mmCIF file of C-alpha atoms in Angstrom:
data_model
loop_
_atom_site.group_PDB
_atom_site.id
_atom_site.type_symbol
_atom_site.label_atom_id
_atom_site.label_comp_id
_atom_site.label_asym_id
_atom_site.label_seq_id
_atom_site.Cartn_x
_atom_site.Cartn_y
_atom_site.Cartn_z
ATOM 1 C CA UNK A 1 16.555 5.454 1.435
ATOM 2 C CA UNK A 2 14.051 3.086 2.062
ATOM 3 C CA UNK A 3 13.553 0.234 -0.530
ATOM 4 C CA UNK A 4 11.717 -3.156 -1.228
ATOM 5 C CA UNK A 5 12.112 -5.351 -3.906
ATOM 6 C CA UNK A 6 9.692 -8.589 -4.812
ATOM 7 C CA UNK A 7 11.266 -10.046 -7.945
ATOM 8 C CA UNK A 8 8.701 -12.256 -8.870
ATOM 9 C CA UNK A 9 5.538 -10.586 -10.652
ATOM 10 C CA UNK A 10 3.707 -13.757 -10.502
ATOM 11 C CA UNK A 11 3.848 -17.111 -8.597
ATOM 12 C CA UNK A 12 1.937 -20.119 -9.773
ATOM 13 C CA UNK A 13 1.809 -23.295 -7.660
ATOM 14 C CA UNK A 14 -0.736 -26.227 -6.977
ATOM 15 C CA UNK A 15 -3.133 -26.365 -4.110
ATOM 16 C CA UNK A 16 -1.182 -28.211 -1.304
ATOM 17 C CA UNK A 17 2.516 -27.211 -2.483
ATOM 18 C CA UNK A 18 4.470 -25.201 -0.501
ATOM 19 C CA UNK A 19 4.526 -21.258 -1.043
ATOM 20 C CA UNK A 20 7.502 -19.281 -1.199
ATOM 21 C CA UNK A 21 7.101 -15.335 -1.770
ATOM 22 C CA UNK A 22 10.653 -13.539 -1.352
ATOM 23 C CA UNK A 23 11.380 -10.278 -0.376
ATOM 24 C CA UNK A 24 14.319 -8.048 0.071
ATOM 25 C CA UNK A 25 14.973 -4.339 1.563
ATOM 26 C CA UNK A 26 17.147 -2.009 1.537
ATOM 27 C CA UNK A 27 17.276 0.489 4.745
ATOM 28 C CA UNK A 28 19.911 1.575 6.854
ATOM 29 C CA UNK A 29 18.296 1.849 9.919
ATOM 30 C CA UNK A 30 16.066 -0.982 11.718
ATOM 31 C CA UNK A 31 12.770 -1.271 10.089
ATOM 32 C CA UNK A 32 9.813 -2.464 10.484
ATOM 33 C CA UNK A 33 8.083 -5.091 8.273
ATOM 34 C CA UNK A 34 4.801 -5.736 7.117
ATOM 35 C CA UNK A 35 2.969 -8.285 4.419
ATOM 36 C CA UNK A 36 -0.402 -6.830 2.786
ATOM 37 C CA UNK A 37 -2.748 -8.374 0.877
ATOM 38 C CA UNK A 38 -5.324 -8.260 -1.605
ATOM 39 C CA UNK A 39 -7.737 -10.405 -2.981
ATOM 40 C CA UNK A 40 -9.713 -10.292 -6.022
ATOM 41 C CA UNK A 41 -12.319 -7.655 -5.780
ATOM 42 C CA UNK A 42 -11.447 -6.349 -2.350
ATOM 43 C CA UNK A 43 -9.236 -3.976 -0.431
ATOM 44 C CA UNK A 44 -5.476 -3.781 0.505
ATOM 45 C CA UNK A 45 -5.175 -5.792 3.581
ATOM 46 C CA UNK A 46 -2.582 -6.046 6.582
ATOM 47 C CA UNK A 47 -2.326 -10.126 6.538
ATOM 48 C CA UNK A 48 0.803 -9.649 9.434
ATOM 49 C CA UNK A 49 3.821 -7.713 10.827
ATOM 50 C CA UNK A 50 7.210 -9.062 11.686
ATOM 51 C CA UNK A 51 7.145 -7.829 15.288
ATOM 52 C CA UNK A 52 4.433 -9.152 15.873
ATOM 53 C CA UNK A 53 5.569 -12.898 14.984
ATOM 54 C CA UNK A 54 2.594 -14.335 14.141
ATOM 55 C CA UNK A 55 0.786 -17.328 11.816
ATOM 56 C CA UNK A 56 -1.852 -15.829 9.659
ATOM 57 C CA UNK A 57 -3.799 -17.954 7.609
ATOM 58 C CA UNK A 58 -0.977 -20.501 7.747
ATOM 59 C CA UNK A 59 1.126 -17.624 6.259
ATOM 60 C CA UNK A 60 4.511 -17.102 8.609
ATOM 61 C CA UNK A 61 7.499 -14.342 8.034
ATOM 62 C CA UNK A 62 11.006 -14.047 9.362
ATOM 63 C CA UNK A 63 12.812 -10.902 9.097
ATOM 64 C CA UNK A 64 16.296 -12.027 8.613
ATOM 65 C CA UNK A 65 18.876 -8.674 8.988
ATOM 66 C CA UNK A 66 21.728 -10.336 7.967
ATOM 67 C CA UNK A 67 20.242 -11.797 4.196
ATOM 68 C CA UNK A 68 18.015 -8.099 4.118
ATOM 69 C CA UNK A 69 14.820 -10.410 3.716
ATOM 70 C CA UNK A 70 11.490 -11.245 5.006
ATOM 71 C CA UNK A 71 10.089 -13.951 3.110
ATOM 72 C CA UNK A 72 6.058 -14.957 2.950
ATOM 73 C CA UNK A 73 6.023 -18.826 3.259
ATOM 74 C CA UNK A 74 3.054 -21.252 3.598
ATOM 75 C CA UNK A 75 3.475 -25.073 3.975
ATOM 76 C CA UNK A 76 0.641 -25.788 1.966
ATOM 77 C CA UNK A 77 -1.168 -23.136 -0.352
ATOM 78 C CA UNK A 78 -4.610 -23.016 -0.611
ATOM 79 C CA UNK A 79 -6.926 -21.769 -3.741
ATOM 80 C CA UNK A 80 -8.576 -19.133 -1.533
ATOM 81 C CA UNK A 81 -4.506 -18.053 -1.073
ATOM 82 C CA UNK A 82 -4.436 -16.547 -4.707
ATOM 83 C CA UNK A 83 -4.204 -12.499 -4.578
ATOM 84 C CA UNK A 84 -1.727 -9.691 -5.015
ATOM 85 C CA UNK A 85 1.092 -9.816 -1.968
ATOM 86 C CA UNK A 86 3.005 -6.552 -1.611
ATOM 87 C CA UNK A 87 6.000 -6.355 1.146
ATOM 88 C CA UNK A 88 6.173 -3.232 2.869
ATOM 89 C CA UNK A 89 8.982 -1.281 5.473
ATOM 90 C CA UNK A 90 8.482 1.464 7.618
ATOM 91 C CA UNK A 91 11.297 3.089 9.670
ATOM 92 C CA UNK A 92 11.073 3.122 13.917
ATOM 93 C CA UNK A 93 9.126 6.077 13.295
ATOM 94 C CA UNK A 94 6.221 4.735 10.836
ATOM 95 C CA UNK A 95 7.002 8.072 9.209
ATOM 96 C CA UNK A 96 6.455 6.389 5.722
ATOM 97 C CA UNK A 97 5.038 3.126 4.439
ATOM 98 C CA UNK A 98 6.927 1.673 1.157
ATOM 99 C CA UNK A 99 6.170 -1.043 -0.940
ATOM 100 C CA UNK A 100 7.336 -3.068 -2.891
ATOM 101 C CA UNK A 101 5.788 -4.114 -6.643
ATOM 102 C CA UNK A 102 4.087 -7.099 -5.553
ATOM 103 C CA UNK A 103 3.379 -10.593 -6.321
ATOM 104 C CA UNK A 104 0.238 -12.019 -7.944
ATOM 105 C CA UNK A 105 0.145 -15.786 -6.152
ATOM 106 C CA UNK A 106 -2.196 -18.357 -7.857
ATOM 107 C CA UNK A 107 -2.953 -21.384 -6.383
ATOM 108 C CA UNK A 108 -4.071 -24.023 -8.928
ATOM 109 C CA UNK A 109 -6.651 -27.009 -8.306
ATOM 110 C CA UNK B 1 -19.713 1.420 5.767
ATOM 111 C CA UNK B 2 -17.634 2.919 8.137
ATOM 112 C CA UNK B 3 -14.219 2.202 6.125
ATOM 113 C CA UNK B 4 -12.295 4.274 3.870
ATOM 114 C CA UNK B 5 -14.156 6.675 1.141
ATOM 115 C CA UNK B 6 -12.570 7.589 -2.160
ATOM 116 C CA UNK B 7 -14.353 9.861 -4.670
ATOM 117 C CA UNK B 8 -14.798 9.483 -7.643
ATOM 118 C CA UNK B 9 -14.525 5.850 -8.710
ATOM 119 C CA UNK B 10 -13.438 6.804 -11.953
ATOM 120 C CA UNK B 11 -12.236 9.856 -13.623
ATOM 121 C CA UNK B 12 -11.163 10.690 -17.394
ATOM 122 C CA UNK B 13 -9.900 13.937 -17.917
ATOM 123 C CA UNK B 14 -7.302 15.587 -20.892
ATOM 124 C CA UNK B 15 -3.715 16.199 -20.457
ATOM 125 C CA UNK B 16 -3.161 19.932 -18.906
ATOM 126 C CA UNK B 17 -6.286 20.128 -16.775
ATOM 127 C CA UNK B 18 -6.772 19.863 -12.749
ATOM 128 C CA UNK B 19 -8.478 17.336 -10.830
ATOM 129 C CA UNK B 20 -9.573 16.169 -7.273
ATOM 130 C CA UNK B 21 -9.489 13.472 -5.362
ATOM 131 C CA UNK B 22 -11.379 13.034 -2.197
ATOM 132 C CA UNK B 23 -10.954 10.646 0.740
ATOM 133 C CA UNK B 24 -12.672 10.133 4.116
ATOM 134 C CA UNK B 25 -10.554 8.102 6.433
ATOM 135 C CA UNK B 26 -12.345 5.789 8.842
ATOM 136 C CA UNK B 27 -14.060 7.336 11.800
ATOM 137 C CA UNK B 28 -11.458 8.097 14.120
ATOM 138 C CA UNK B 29 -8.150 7.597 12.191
ATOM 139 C CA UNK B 30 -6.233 10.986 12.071
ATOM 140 C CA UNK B 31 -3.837 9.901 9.756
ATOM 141 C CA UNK B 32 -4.009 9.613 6.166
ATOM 142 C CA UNK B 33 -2.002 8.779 3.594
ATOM 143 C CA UNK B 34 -2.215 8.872 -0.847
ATOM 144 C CA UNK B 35 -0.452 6.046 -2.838
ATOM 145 C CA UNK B 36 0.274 6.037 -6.319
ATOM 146 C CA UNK B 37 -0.248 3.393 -8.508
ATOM 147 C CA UNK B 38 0.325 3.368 -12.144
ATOM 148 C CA UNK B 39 1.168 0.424 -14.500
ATOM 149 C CA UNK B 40 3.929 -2.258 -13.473
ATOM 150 C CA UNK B 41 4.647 -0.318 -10.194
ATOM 151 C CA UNK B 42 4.300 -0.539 -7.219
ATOM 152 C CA UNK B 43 2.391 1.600 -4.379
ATOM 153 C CA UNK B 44 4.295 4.674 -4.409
ATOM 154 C CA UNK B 45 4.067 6.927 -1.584
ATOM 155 C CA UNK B 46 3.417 10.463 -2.076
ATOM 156 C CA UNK B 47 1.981 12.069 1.064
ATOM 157 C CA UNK B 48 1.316 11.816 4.762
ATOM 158 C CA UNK B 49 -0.899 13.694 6.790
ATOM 159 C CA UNK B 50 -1.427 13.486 10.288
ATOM 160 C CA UNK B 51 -4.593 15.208 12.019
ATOM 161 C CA UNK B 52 -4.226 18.375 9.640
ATOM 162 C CA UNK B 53 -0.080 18.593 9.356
ATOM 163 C CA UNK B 54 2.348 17.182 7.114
ATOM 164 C CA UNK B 55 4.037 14.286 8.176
ATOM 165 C CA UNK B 56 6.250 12.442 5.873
ATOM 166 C CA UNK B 57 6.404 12.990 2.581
ATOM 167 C CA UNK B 58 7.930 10.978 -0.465
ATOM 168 C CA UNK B 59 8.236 11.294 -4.241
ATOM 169 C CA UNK B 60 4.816 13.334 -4.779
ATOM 170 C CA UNK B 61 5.222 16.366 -7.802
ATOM 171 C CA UNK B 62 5.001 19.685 -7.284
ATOM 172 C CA UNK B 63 2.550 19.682 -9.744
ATOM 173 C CA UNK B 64 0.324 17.824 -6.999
ATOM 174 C CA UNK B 65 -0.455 19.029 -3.706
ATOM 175 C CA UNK B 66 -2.714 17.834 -0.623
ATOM 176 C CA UNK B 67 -4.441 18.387 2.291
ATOM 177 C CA UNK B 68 -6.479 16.948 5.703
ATOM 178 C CA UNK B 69 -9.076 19.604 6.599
ATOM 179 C CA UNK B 70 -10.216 19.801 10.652
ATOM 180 C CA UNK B 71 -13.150 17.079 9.944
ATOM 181 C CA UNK B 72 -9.957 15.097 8.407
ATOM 182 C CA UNK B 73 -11.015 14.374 5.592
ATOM 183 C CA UNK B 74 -8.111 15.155 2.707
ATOM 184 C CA UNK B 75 -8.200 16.493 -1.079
ATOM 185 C CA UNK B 76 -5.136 15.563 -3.265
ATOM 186 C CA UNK B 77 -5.356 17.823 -5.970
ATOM 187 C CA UNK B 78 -3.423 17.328 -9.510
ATOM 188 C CA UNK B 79 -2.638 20.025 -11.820
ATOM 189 C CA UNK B 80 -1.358 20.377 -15.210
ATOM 190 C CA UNK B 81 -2.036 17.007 -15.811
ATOM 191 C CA UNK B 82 0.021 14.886 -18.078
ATOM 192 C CA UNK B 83 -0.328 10.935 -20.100
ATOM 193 C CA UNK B 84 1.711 9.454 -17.301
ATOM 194 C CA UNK B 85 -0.506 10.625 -14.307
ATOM 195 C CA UNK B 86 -2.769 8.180 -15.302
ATOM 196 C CA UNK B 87 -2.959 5.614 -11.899
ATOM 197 C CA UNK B 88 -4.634 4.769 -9.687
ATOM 198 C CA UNK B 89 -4.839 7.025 -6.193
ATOM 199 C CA UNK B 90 -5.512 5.156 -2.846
ATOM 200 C CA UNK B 91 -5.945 6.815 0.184
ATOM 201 C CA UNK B 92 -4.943 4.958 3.543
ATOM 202 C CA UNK B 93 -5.848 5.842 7.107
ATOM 203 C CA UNK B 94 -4.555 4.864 10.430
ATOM 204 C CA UNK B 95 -5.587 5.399 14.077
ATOM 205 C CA UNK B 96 -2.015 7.004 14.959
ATOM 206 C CA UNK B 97 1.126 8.698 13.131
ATOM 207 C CA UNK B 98 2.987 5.834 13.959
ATOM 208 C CA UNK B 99 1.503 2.657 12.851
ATOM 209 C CA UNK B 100 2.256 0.562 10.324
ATOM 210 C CA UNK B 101 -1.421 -0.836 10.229
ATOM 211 C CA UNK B 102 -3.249 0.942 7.207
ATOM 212 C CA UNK B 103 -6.708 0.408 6.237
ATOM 213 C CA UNK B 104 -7.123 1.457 2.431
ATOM 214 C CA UNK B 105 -9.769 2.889 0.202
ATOM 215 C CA UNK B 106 -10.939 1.224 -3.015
ATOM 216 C CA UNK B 107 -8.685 3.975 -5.225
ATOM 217 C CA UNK B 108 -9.882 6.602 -7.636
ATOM 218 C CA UNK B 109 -8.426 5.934 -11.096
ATOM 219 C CA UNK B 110 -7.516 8.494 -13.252
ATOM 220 C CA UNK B 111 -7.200 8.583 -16.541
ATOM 221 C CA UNK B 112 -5.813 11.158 -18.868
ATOM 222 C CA UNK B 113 -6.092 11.381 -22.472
#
């Protein structure tokens, strides 16, 4: 079965420190990883995909297979940053989409 | 706005009636998909559809059932409603089956007393 966990419900850090928001799967097969986001008052988001190995928004994520973990990291978090981040996994086949609980990040002044 | 379209916003209801949620994916996407939300947890998947068939489906009741008609729009209807089907819906859609790109409606929340 396909699972995600994000253990922290909320992440508070000042504008300029580094951002850490951690995620873990479970899935026996080789999946596919995405980060979405949501900021106050608007949609769920795609902010990036692990295959496609890209910087969004200063936002980067490594899927490492052996630690079952792709982590959201930014070097230095911004006030505009703050929203609900959910991890999400999808099998080869994109037959299913599963998140996990998400993480509220605020980014102080 | 050409984007997803959840209706209603807002629905209150009592426990043991039916409801229905609406949703019109963007213009062109052929898949859709319904999320659960409901306090302290996270999206839960319930149901896939994918240019009028079934395509995945996860934890979704059998009290609930859904549907993409041929314009592909989808209903998910819930019956026998009970306290703890109080959530909020969202409704996805995506250009293909396979794509792990969704674009999301705003969500209908239910709530039932």
């Amino acid at each position: 079965a396909q699972r995600v966990t994000q253990p922290e419900k909320l992440l508070s850090v000042f504008k300029g420190a580094p951002v850490e928001l951690k995620c873990n799967y479970s899935y026996s097969g080789s999946p596919e990883l995405f980060w979405y986001v949501q900021y106050s008052r608007q949609r769920l988001q795609l902010l990036l995909r692990h295959i496609s190995r890209e910087s969004i928004k200063g936002f980067t994520a490594d899927l490492n297979k052996g630690e079952t973990s792709f982590h959201l990291k930014k070097p230095f978090a911004q006030e505009e940053d703050s929203a609900m981040y959910y991890c999400a996994l999808t099998n080869t086949g994109f037959q299913k989409l599963v998140f996990g609980t998400g993480t509220r990040l605020l980014v102080s002044p | 706005d050409s984007g997803v379209t959840q209706t209603p916003k807002h629905l209150i209801t009592a426990t043991g009636q039916r409801v229905t949620l609406r949703c019109s994916p963007r213009s062109g996407d052929l898949s859709v998909y319904w999320y659960q939300q409901s306090l302290d947890q996270g999206l839960q998947f319930l149901i896939q559809y994918y240019n009028g068939e079934e395509r995945a489906k996860g934890n979704i009741l059998e009290r609930f059932s859904a549907q993409q008609f041929p314009d592909l729009h989808s209903e998910l209807n819930l019956s026998s409603l009970e306290l703890g089907d109080s959530a909020l819906y969202f409704c996805a859609s995506s250009v293909l089956s396979m794509s792990g790109e969704l674009f999301f409606g705003e969500g209908s929340r239910l709530t039932v007393l």
